[in-house]
Short mmCIF file of C-alpha atoms in Angstrom, two decimals:
data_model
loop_
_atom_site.label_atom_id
_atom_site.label_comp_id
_atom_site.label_asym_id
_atom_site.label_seq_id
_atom_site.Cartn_x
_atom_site.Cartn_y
_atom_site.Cartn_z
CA UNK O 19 18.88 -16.43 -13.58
CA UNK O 20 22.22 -18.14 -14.52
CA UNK O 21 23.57 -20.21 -11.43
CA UNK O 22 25.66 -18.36 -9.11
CA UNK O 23 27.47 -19.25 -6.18
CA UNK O 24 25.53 -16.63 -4.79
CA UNK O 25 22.24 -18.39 -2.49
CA UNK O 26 20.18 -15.40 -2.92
CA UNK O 27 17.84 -14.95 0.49
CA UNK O 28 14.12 -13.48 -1.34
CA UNK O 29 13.04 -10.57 0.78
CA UNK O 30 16.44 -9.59 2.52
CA UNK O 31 14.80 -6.10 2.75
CA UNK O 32 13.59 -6.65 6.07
CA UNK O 33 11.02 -4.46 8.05
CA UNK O 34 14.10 -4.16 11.07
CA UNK O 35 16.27 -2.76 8.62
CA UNK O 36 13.71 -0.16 6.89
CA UNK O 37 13.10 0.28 10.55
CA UNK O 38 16.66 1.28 11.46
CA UNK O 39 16.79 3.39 8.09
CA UNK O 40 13.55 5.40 9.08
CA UNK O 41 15.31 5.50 12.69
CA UNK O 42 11.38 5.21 14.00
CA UNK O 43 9.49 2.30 14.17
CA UNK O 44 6.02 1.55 11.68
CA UNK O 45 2.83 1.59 13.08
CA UNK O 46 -0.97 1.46 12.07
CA UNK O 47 -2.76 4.40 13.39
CA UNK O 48 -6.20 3.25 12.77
CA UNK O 49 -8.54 6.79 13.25
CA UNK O 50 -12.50 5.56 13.89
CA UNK O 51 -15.49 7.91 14.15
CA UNK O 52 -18.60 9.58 13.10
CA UNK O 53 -18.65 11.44 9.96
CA UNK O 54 -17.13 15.15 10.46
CA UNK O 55 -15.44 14.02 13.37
CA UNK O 56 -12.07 14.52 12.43
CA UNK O 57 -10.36 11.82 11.55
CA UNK O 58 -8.91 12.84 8.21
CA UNK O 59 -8.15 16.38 9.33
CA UNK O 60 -6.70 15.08 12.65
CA UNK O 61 -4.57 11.82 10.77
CA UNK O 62 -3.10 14.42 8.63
CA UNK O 63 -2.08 16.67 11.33
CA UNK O 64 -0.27 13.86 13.02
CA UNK O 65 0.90 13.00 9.49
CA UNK O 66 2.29 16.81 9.29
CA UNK O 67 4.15 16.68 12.73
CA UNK O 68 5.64 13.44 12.07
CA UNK O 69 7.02 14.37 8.58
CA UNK O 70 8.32 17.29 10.02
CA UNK O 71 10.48 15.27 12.88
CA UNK O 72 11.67 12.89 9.81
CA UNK O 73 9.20 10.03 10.18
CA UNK O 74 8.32 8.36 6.80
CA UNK O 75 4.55 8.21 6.78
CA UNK O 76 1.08 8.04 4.52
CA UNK O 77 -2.53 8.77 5.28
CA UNK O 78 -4.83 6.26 3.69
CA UNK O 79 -8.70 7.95 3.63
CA UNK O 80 -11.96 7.63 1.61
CA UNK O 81 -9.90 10.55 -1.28
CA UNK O 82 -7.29 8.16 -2.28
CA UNK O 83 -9.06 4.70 -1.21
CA UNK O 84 -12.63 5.10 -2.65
CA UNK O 85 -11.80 6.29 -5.78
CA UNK O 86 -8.80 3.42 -6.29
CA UNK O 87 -8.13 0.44 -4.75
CA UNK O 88 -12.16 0.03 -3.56
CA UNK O 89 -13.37 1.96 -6.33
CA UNK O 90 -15.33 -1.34 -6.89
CA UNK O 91 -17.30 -1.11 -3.50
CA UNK O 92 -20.42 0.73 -2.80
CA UNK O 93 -21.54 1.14 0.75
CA UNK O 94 -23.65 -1.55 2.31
CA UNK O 95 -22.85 -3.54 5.16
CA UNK O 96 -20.93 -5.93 3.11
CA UNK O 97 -19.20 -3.55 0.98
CA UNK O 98 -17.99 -1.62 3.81
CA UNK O 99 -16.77 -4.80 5.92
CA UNK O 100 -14.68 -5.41 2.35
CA UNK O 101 -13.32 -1.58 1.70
CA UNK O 102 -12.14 -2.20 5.71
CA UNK O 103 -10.70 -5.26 4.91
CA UNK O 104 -8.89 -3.95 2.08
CA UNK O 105 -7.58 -0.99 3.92
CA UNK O 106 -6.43 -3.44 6.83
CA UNK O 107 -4.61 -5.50 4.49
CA UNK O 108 -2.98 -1.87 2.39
CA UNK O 109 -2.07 -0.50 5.83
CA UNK O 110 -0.42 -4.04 6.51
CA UNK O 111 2.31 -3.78 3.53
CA UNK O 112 2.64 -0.10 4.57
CA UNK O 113 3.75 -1.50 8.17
CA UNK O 114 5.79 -4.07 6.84
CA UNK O 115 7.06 -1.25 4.64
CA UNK O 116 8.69 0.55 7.95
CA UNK O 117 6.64 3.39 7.19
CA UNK O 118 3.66 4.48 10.13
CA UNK O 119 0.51 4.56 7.97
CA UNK O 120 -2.31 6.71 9.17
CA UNK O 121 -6.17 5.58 8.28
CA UNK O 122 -9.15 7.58 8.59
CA UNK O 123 -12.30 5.79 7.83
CA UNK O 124 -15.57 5.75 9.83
CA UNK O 125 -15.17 2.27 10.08
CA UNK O 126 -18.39 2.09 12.24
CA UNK O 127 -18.00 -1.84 13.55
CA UNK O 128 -17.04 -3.33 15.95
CA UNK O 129 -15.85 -6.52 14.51
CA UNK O 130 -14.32 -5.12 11.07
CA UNK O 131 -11.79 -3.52 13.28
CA UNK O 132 -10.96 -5.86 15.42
CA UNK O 133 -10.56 -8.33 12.31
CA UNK O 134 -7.69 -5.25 10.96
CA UNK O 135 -5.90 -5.53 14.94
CA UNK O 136 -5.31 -9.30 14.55
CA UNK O 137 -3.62 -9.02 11.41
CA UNK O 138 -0.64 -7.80 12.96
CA UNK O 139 1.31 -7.98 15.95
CA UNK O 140 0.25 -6.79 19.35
CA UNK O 141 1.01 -3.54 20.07
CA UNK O 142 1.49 -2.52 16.11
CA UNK O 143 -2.37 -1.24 15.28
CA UNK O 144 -3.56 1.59 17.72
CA UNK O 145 -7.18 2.65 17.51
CA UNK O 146 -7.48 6.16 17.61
CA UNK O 147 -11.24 6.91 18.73
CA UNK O 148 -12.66 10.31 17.41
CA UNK O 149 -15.16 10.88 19.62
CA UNK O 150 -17.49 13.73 19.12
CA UNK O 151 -21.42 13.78 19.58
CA UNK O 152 -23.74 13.45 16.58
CA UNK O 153 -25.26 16.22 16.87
CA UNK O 154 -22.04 18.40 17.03
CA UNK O 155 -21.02 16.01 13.72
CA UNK O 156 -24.65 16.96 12.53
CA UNK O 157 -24.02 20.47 12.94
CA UNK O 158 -20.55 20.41 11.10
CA UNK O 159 -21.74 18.69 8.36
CA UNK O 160 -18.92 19.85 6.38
CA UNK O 161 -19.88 17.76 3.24
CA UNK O 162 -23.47 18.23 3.47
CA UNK O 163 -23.88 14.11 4.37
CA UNK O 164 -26.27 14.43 7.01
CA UNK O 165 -28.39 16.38 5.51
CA UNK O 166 -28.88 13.93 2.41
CA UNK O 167 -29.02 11.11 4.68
CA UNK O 168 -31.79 12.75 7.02
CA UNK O 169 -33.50 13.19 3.33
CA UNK O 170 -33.56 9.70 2.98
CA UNK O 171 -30.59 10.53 -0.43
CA UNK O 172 -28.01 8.19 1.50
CA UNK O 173 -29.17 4.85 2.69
CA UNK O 174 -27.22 3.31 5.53
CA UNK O 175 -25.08 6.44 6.63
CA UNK O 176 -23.45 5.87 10.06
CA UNK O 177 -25.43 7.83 12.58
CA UNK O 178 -28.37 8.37 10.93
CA UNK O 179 -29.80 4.75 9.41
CA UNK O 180 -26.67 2.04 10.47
CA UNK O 181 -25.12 2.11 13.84
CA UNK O 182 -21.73 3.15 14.98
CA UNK O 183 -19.99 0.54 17.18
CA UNK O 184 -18.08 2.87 19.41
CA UNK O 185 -14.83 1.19 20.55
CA UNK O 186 -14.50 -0.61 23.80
CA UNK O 187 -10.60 0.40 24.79
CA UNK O 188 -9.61 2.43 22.18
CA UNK O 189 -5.32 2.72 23.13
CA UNK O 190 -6.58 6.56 22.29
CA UNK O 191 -9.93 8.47 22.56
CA UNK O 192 -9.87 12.34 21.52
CA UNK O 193 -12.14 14.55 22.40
CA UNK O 194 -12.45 16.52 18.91
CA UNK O 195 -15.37 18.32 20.34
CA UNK O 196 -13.30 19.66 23.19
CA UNK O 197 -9.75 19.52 21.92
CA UNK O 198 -7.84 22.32 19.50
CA UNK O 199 -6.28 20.38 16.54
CA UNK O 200 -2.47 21.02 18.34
CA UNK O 201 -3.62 19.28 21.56
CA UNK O 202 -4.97 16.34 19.28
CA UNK O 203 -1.86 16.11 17.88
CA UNK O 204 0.25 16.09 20.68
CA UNK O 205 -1.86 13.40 22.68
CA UNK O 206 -1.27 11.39 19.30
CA UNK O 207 2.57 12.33 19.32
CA UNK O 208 2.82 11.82 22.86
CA UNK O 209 1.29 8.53 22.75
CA UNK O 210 3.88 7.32 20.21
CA UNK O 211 6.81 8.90 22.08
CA UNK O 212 5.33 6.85 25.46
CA UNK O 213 5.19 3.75 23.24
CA UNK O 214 9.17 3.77 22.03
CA UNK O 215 7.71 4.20 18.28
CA UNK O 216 9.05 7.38 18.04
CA UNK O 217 12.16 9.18 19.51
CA UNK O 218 10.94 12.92 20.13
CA UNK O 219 7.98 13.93 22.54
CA UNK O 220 5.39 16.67 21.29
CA UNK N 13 -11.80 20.37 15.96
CA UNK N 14 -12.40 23.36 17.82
CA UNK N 15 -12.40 26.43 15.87
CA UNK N 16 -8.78 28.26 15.56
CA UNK N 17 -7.57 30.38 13.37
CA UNK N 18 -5.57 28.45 11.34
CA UNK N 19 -6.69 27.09 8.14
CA UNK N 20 -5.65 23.87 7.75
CA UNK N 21 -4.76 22.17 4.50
CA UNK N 22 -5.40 18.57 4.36
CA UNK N 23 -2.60 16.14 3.02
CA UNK N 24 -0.32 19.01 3.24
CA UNK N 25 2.81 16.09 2.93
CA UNK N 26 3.05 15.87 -0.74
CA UNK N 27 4.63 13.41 -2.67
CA UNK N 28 7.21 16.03 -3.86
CA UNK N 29 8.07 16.49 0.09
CA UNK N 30 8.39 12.87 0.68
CA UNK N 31 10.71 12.62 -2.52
CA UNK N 32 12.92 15.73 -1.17
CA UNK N 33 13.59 13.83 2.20
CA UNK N 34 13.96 10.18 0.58
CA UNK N 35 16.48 11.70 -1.52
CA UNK N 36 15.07 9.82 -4.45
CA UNK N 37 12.28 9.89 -6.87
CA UNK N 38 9.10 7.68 -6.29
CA UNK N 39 8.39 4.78 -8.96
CA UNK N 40 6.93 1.74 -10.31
CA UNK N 41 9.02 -0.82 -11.36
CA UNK N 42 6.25 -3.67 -13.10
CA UNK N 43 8.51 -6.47 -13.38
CA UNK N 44 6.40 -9.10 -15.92
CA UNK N 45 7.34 -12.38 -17.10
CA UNK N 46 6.21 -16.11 -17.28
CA UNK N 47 6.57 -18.53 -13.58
CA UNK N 48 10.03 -19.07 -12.98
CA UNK N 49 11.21 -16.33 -15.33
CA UNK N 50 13.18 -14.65 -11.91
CA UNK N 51 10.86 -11.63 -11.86
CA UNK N 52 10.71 -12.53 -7.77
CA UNK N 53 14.41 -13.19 -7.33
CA UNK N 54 15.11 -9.71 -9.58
CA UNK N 55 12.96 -7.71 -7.91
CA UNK N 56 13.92 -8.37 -4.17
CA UNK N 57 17.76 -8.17 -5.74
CA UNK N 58 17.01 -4.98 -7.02
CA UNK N 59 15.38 -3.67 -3.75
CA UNK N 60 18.06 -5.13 -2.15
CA UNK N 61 20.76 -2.90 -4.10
CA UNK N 62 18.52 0.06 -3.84
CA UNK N 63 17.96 -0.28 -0.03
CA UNK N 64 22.08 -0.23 0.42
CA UNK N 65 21.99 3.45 -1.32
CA UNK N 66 19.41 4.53 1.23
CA UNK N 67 16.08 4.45 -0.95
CA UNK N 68 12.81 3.44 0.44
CA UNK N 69 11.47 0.69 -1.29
CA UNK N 70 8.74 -2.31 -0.83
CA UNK N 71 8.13 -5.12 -3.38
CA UNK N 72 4.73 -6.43 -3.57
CA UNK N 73 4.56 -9.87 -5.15
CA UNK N 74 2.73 -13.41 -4.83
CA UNK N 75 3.41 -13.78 -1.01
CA UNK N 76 2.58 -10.43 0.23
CA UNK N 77 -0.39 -9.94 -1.71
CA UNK N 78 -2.16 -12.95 -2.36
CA UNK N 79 -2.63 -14.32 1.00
CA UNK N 80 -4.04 -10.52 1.95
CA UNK N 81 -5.40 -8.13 -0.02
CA UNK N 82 -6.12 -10.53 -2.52
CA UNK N 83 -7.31 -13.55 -0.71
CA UNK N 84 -10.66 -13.46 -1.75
CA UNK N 85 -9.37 -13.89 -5.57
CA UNK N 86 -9.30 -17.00 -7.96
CA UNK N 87 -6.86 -17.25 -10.75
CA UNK N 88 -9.90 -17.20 -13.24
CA UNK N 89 -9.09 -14.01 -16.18
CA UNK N 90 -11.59 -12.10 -14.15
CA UNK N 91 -9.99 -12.51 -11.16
CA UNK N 92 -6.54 -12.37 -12.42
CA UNK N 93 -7.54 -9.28 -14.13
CA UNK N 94 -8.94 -7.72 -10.29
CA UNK N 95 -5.91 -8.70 -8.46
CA UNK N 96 -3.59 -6.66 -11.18
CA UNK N 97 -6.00 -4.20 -10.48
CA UNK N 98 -5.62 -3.99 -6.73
CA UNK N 99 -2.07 -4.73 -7.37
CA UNK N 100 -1.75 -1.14 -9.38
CA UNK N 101 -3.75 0.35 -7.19
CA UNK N 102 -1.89 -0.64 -3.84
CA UNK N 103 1.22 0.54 -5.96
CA UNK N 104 -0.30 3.46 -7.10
CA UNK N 105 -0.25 4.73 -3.42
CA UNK N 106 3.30 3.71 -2.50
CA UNK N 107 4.18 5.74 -5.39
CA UNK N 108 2.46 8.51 -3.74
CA UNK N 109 4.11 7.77 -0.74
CA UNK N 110 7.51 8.29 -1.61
CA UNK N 111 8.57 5.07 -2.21
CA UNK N 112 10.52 3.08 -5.22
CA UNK N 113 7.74 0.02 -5.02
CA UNK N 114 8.45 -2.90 -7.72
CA UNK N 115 5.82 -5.64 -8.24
CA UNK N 116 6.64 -9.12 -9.19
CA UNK N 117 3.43 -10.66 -10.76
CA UNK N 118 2.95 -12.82 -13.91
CA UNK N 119 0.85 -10.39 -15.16
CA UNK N 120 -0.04 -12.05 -18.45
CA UNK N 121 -2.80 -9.91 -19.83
CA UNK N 122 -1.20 -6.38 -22.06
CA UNK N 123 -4.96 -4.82 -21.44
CA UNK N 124 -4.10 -5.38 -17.69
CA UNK N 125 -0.84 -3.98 -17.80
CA UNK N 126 -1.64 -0.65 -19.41
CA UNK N 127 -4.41 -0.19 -17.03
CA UNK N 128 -1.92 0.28 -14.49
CA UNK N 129 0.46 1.99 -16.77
CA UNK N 130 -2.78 4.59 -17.44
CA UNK N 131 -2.99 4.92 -13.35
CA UNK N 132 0.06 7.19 -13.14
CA UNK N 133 1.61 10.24 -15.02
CA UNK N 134 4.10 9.14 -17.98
CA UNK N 135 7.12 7.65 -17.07
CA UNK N 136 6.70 6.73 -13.50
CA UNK N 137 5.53 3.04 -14.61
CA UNK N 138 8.56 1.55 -15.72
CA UNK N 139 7.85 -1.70 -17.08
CA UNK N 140 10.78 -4.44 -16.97
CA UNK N 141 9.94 -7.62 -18.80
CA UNK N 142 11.79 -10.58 -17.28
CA UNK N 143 12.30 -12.75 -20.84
CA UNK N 144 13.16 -16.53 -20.24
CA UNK N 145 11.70 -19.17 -22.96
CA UNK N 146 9.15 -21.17 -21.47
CA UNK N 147 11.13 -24.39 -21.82
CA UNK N 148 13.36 -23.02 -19.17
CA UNK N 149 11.11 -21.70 -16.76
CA UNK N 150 9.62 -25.41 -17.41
CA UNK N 151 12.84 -27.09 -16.65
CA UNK N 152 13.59 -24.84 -13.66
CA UNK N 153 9.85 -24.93 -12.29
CA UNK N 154 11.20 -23.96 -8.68
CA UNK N 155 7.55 -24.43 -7.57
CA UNK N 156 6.99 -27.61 -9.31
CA UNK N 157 4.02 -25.46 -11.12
CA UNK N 158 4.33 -26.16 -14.33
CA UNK N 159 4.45 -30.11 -14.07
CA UNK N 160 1.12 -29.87 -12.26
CA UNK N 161 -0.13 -27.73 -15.06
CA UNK N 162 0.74 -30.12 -17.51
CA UNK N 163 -0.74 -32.71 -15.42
CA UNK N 164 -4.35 -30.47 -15.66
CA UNK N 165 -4.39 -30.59 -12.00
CA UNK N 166 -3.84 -26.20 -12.54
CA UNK N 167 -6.21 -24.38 -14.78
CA UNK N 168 -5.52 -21.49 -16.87
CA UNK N 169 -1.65 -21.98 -16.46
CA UNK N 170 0.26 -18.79 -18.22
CA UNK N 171 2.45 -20.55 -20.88
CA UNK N 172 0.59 -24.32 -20.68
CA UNK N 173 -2.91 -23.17 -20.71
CA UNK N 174 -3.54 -19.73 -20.53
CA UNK N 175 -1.67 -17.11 -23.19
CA UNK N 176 1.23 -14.57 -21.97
CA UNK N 177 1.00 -11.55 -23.79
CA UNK N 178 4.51 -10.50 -24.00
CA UNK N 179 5.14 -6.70 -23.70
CA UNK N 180 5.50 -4.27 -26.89
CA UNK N 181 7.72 -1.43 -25.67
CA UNK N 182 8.85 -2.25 -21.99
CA UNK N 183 11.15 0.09 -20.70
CA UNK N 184 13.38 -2.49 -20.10
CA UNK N 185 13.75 -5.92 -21.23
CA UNK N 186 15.76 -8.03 -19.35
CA UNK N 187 17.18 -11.38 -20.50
CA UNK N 188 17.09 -13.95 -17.78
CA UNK N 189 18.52 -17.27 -19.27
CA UNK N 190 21.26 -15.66 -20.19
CA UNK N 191 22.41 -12.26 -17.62
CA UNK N 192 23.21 -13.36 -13.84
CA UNK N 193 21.51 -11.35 -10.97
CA UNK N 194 24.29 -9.19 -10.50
CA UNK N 195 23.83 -7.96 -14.64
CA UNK N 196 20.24 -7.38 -14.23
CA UNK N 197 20.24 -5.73 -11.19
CA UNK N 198 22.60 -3.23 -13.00
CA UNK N 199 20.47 -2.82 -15.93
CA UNK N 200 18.19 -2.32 -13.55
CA UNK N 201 19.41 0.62 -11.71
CA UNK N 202 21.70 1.79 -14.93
CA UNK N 203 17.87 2.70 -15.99
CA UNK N 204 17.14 4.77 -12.93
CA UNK N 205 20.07 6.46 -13.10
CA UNK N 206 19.68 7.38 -16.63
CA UNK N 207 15.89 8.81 -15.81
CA UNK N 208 16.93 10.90 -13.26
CA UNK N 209 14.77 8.41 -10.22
CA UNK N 210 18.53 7.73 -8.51
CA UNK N 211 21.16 9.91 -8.17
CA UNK N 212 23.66 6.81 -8.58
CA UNK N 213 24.64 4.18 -10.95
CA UNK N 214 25.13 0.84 -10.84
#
């Protein structure tokens, strides 16, 4: 650019302002769990409720994930640790964004999850656990997964043939088995409200 | 979930929603040009503008993206040709989000470029070529970049070592040796305004 007196300060878009804009603050919701647990249906729930108090928010899951930005990855171990890693690092700009992403992925360990928490601040990624029995899961088996996988079609499906590190102190375990969708919700809401993200209880 | 009675419509926020309440149309803004060419400077100046009319915005460049969801990349063609990839991608779903997202990136490669273009319905990549002869980026080099390029110790330099691919048809071309910020952030936003993505002009 032609000299100016103007210093120009890069980045002057700062995540407090988009924060005071949004009048909420961003967050990574980070939904973990079996297959047909709920996660996607539940993150988009939340996602509704927010939207409809004014929140600026986005659901990243396997539909809009998968098929782009890790549309490169297949599923081993090693694959999956990278689509996480990926997904950690796309719901990081998102936070920086101001906006409160939502992620639903399995994301069965332990570790990759814990790598995605100490990207950001403390207190920024809460870890939603899913929590609903395999067999319930099994039952569902709303995408007919399970049953390839206990055909031996799927190698290395969570559950089945690769483990599922539960989470040690989840900030948030629902009970999808137990729970109606609206009660999900509004622990999730109620969570944020308790937490000064946002300014409205459920 | 439990079973209830209500049928429940994943990602039932839409893009169009998100636009209504932002007040603004969701877009990419692919700013391209050789190092030192201002495509940084311009695009946080634009977002900058745009964030004092209220519209939610996020620039992904160098800094952001490099040293996360692209760390694992060299600046090989291959890998330069991935990280435009992810780069698309990751803007890809802040256009679905809602938000005005510009990316500052040499981008070198035309093949790379319309990959990204080919991501997203027609007219929501808007690409903005940052024109500066290479002698002046070279005289500026802010980064001191291109004297180690000419001293080999940088590889597959765009301009020194490694072709740039200048764009055909951008949307908008802007010229930086000779407009100041405040003229190309105008032309800028003069563009948006004239598509219909803003509802003011510059």
């Amino acid at each position: 650019m032609s000299a100016t007196n103007i210093v120009w300060h890069k980045a002057s878009v700062t995540r407090m302002r988009r924060e005071e804009l949004n009048q909420h603050k961003s967050i990574i919701l980070w939904f973990t769990g079996l297959s047909g647990a709920g996660k996607s249906t539940l993150a988009h729930a939340v996602e509704e409720r927010l939207f409809q108090m004014g929140c600026r928010t986005f659901v990243l899951d396997g539909d809009n994930i998968r098929h782009g930005l890790c549309a490169d990855l297949g599923f081993s171990e090693e694959a999956r640790t990278e689509n996480i890693r990926r997904v950690g690092q796309a719901a990081k700009l998102f936070l920086e964004a101001g906006i409160m992403v939502l992620t639903a992925f399995i994301s069965p360990f332990r570790n990759d999850r814990q790598r995605v928490r100490s990207l950001v601040p403390h207190g920024e990624f809460i870890e939603i656990y899913c929590r609903c029995p395999l067999d319930v899961c099994e039952t569902r088996d709303v995408k007919g997964l399970y049953k390839r996988a206990r055909a031996g079609e799927i190698k290395e499906f969570t559950g089945i043939s690769s483990p599922y590190e539960e989470p040690i102190a989840p900030e948030l375990m629902v009970d999808t088995e137990q729970l109606t969708i609206e009660q999900s919700v509004d622990a999730v809401i109620n969570l944020l409200f308790g937490r000064g993200i946002i300014k409205t209880a459920a």
